[in-house]
PDB file of C-alpha atoms in Angstrom:
ATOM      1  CA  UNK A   1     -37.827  13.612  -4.639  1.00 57.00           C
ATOM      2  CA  UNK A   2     -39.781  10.272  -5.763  1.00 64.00           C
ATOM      3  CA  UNK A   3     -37.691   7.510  -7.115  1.00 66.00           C
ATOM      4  CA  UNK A   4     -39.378   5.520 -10.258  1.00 76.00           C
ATOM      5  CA  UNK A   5     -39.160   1.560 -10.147  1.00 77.00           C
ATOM      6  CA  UNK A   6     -36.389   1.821 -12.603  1.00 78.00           C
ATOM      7  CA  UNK A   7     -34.011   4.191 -10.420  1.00 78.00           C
ATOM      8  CA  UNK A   8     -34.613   2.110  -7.346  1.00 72.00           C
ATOM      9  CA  UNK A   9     -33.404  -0.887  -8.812  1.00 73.00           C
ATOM     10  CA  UNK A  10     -30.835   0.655 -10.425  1.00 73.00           C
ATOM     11  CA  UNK A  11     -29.558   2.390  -6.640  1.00 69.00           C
ATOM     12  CA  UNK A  12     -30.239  -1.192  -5.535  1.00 71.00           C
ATOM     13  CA  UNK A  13     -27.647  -2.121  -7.948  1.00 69.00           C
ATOM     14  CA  UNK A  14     -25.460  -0.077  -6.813  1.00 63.00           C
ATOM     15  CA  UNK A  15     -25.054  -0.859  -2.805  1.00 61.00           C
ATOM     16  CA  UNK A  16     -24.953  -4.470  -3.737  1.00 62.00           C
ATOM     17  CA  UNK A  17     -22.437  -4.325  -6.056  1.00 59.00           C
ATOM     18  CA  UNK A  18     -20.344  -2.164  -3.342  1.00 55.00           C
ATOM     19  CA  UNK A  19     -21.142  -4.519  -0.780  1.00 54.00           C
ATOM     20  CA  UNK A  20     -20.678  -7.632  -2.085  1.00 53.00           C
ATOM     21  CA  UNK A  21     -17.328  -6.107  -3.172  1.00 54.00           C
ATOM     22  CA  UNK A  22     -16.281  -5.222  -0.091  1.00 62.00           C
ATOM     23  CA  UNK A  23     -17.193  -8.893   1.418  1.00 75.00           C
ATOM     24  CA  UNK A  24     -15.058 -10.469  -0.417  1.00 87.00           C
ATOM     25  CA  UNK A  25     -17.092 -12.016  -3.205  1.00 89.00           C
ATOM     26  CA  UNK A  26     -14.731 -10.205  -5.732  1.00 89.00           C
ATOM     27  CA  UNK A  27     -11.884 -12.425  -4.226  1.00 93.00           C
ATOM     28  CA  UNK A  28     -13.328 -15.488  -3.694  1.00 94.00           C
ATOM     29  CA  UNK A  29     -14.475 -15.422  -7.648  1.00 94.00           C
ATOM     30  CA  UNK A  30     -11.105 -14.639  -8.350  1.00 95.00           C
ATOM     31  CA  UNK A  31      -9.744 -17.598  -6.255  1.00 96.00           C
ATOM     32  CA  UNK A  32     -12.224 -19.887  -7.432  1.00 96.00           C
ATOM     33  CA  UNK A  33     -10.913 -19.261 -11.273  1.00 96.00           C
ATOM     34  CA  UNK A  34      -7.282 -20.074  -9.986  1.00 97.00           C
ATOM     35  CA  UNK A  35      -8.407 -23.325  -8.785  1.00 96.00           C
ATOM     36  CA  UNK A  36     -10.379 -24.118 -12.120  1.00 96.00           C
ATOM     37  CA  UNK A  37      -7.297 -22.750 -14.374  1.00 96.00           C
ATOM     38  CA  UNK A  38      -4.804 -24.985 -12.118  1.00 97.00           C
ATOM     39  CA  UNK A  39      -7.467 -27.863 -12.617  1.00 96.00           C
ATOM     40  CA  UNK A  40      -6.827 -27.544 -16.379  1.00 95.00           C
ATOM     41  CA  UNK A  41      -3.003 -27.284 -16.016  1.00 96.00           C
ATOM     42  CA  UNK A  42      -3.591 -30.904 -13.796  1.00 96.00           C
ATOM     43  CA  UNK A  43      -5.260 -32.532 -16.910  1.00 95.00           C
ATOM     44  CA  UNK A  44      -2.567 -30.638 -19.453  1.00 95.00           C
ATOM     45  CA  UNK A  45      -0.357 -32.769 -17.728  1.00 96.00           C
ATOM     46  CA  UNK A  46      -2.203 -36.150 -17.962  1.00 95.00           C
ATOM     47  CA  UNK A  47      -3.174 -35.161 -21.090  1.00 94.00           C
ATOM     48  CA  UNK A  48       0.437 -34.902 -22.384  1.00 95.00           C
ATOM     49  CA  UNK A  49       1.177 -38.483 -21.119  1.00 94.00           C
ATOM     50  CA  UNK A  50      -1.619 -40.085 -22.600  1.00 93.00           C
ATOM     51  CA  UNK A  51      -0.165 -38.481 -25.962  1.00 92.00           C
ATOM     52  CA  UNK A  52       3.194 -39.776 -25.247  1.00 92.00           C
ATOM     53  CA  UNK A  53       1.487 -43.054 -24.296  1.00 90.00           C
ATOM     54  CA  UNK A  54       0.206 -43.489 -27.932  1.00 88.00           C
ATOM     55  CA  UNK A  55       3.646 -42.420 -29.490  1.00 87.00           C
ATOM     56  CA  UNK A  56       5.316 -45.164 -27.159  1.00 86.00           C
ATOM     57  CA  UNK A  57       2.572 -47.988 -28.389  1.00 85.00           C
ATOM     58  CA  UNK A  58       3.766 -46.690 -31.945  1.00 83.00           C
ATOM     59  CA  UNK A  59       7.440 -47.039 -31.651  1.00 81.00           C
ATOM     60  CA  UNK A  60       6.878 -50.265 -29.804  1.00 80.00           C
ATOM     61  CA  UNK A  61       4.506 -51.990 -32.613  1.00 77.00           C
ATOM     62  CA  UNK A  62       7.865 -52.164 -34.470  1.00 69.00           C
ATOM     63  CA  UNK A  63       9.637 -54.873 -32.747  1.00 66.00           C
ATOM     64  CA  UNK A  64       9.065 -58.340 -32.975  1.00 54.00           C
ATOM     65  CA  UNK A  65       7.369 -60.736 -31.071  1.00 61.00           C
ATOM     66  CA  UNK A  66       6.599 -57.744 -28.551  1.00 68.00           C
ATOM     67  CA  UNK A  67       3.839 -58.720 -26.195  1.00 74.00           C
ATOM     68  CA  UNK A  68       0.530 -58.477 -27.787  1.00 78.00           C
ATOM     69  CA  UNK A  69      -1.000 -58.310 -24.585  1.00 82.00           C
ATOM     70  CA  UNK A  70       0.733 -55.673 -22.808  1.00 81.00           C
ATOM     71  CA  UNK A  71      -0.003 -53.297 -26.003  1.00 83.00           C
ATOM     72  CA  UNK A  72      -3.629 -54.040 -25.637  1.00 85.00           C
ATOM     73  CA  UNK A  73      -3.238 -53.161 -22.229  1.00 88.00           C
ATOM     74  CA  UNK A  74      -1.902 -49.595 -22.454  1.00 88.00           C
ATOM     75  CA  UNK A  75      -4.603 -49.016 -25.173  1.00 88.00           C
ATOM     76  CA  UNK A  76      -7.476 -49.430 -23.292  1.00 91.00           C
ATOM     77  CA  UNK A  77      -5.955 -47.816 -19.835  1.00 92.00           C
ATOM     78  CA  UNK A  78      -4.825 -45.317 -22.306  1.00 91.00           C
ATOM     79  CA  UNK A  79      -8.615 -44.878 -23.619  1.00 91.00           C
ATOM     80  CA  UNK A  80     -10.254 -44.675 -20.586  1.00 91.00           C
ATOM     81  CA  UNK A  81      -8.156 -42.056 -19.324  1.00 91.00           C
ATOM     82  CA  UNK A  82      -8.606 -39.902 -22.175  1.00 88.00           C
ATOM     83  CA  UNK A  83     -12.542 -40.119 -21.748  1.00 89.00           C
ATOM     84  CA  UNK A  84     -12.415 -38.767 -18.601  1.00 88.00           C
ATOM     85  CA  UNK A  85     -13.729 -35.684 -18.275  1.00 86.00           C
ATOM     86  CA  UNK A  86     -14.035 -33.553 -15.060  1.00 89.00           C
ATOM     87  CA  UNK A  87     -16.125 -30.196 -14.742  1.00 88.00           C
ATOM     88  CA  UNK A  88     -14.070 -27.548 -13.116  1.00 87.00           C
ATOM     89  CA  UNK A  89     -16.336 -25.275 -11.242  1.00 83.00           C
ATOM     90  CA  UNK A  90     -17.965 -28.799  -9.950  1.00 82.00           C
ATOM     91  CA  UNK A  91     -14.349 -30.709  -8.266  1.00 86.00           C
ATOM     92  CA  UNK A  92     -15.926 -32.695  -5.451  1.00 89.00           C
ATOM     93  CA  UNK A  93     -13.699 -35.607  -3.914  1.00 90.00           C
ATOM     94  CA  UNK A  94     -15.683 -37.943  -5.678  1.00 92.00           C
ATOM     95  CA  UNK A  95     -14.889 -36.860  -8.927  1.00 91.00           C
ATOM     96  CA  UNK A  96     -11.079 -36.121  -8.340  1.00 92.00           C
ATOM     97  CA  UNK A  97     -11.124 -39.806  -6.919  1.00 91.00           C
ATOM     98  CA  UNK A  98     -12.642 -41.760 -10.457  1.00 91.00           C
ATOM     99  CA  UNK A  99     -10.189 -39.143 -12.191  1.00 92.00           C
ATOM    100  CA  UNK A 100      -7.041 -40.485  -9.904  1.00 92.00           C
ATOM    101  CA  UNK A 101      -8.426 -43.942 -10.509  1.00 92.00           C
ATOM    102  CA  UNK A 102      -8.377 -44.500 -14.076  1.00 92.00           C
ATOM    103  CA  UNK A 103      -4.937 -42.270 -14.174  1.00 92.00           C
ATOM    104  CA  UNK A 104      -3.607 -44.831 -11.513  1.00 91.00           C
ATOM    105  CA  UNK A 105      -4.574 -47.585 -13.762  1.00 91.00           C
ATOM    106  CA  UNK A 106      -2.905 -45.942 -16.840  1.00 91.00           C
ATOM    107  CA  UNK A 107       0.025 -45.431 -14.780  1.00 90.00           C
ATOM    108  CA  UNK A 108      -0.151 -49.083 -13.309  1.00 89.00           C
ATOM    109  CA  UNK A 109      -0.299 -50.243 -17.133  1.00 89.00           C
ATOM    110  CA  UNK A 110       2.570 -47.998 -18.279  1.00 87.00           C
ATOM    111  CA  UNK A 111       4.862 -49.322 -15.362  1.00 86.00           C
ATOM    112  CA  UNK A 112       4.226 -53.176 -16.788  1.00 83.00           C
ATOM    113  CA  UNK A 113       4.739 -52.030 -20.683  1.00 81.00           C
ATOM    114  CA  UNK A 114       7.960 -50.074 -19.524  1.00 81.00           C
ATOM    115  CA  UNK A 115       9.259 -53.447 -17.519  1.00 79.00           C
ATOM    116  CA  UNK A 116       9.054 -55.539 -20.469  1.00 77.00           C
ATOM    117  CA  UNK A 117      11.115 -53.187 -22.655  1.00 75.00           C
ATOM    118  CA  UNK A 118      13.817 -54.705 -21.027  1.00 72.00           C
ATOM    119  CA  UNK A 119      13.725 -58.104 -22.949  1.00 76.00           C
ATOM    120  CA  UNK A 120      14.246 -56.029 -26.318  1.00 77.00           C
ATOM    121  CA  UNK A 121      17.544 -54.740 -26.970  1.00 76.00           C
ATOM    122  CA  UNK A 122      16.618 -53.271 -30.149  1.00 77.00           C
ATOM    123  CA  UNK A 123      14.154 -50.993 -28.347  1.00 77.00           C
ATOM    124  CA  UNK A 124      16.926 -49.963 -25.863  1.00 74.00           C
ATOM    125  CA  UNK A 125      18.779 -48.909 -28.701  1.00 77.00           C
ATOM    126  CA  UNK A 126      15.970 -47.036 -30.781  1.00 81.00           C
ATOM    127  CA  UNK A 127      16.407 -43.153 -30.841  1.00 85.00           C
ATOM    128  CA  UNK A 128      12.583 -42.187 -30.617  1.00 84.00           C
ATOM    129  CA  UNK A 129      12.226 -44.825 -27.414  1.00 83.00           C
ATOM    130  CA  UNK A 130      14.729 -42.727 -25.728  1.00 83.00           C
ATOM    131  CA  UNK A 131      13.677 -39.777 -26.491  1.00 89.00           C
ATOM    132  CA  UNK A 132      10.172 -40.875 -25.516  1.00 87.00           C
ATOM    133  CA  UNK A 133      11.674 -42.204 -22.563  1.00 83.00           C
ATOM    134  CA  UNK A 134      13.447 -38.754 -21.451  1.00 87.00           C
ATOM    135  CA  UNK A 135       9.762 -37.031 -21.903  1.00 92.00           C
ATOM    136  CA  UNK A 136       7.492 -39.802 -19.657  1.00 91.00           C
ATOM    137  CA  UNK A 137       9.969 -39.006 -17.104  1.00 90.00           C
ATOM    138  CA  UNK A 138       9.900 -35.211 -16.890  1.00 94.00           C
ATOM    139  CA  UNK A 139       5.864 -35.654 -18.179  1.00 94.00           C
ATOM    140  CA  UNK A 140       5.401 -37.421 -14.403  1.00 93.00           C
ATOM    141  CA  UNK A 141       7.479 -34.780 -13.248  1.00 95.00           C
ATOM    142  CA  UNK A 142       5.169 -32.361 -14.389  1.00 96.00           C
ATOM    143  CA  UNK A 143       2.197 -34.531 -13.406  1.00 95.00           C
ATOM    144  CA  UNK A 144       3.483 -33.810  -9.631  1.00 94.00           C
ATOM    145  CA  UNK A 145       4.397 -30.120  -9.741  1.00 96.00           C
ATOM    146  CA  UNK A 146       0.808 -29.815 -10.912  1.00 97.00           C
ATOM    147  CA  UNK A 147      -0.527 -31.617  -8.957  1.00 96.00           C
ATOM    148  CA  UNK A 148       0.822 -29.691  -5.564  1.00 97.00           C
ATOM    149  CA  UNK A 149      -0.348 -26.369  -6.755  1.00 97.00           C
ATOM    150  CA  UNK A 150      -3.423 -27.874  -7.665  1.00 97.00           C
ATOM    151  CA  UNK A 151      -3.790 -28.520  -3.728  1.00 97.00           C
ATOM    152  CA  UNK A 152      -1.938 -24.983  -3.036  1.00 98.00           C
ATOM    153  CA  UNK A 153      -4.702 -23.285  -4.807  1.00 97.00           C
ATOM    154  CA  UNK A 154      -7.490 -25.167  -3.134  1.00 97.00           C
ATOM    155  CA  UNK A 155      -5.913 -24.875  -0.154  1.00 97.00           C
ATOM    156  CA  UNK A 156      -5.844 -21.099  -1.026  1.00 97.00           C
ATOM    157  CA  UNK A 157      -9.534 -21.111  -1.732  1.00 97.00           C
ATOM    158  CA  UNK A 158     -10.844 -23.155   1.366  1.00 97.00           C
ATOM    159  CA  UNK A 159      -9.090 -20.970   3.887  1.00 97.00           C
ATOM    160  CA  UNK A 160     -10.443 -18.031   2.241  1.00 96.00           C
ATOM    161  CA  UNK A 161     -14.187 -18.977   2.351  1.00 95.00           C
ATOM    162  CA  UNK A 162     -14.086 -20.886   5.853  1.00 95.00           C
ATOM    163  CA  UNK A 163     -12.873 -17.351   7.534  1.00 94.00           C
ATOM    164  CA  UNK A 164     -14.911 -15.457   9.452  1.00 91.00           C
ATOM    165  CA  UNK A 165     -16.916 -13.821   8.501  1.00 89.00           C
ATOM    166  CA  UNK A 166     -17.164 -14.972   4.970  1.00 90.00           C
ATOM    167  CA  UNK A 167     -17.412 -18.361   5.984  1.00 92.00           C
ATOM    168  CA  UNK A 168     -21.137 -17.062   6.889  1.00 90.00           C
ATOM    169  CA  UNK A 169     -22.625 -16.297   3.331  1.00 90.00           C
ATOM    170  CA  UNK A 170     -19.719 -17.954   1.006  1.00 92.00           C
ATOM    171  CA  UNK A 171     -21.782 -21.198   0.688  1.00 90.00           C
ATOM    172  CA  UNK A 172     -25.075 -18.793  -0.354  1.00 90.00           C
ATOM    173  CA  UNK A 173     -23.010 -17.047  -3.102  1.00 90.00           C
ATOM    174  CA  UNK A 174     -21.691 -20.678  -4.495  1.00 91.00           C
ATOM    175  CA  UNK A 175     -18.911 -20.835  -2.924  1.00 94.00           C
ATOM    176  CA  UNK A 176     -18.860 -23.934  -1.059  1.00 93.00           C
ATOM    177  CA  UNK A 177     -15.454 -25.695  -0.070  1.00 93.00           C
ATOM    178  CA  UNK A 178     -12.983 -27.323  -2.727  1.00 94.00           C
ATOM    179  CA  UNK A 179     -11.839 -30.984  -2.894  1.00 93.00           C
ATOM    180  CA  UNK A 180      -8.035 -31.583  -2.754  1.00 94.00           C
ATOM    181  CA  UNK A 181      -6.195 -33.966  -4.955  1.00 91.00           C
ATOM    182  CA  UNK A 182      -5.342 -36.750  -3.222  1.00 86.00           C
ATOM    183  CA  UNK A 183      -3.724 -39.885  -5.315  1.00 69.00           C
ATOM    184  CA  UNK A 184      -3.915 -43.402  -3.514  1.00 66.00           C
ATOM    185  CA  UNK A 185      -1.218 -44.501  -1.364  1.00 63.00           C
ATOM    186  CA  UNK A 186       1.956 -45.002  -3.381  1.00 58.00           C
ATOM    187  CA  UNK A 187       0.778 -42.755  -6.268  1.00 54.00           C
ATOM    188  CA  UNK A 188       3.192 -39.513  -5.268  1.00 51.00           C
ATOM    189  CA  UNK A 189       6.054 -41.813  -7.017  1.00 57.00           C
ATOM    190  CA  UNK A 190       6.309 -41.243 -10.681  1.00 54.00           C
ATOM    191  CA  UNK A 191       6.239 -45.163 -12.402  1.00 51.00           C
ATOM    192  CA  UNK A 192       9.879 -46.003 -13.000  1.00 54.00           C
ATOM    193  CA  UNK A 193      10.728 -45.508 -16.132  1.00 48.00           C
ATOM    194  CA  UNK A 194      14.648 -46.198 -16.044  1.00 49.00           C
ATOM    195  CA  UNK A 195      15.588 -49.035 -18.539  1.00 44.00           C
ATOM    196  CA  UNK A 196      19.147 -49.420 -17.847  1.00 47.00           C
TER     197      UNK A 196
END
């Protein structure tokens, strides 16, 4: 029996798609989407304190004489983070690093806003600051918990692909090691936000 162009490919087809299955490449996609979709759940989280961020500035505009200043502040750390965008499928340390950088500023910025809350009463008393408040703390909360299964899933991912013998044609199919998360020294503490 002759085979025609067409049916060899086709056949071709075929084994490869068995044997790349059976090597793993089926996996390694599979893990490589986990660490992309718990990328996004890392930026959820930032995201959702950079919204809080702008509902604080809001409730804060309202009391007098507040520092000018420290409003500014928060705004632009609050900008810059939100322009930050990082490409899942491309997470290299240098990129995680600018992304914990300008989220280490925003935090540094929140931590001075929060202190000077203390010198207004009336904001101590405001039902929207606490309640704002009792969400930045369980919002940094979250920032952590995502940020450890961030590094779980990479973790995940990098001992996968460095075994033997994958470790041998991962890089060839794309699948070159992940960077891990990892905040400057000091950054694993949420900022205080306690204003009793």
């Amino acid at each position: 029996m002759k085979l025609n162009n067409n049916t060899f490919v086709m056949l071709m087809l075929v084994v490869m798609s068995f044997g790349l299955s059976s090597c793993g490449y089926n996996e390694m996609v599979g893990l490589d989407e986990g660490v992309q979709a718990q990328w996004a759940q890392v930026e959820t989280a930032y995201q959702r304190r950079t919204d809080l961020i702008g509902n604080l500035v809001e409730t804060v505009k309202g009391a007098a004489n507040f520092e000018k200043e420290t409003l500014v502040e928060i705004t632009e750390a609050r900008s810059k983070a939100s322009s930050i965008v990082i490409d899942p499928s491309n997470l290299t340390p240098e990129s995680i690093k600018k992304f914990e950088q300008v989220q280490a500023n925003m935090g540094g910025a929140l931590s001075r806003l929060l202190a000077t809350f203390e010198r207004y009463p009336e904001l101590k008393a405001n039902k929207n600051f606490l309640e704002l408040q009792a969400q930045l703390e369980g919002t940094e909360n979250r920032i952590s918990v995502e940020r450890k299964k961030f590094n779980e899933s990479v973790r995940g991912f990098n001992t996968y692909v460095r075994m033997f013998p994958r470790m041998l044609y991962a890089g060839m199919l794309g699948f070159g090691k992940k960077a891990y998360f990892e905040s400057e020294e000091g950054a694993d503490e949420a900022p205080k936000v306690d204003f009793n």
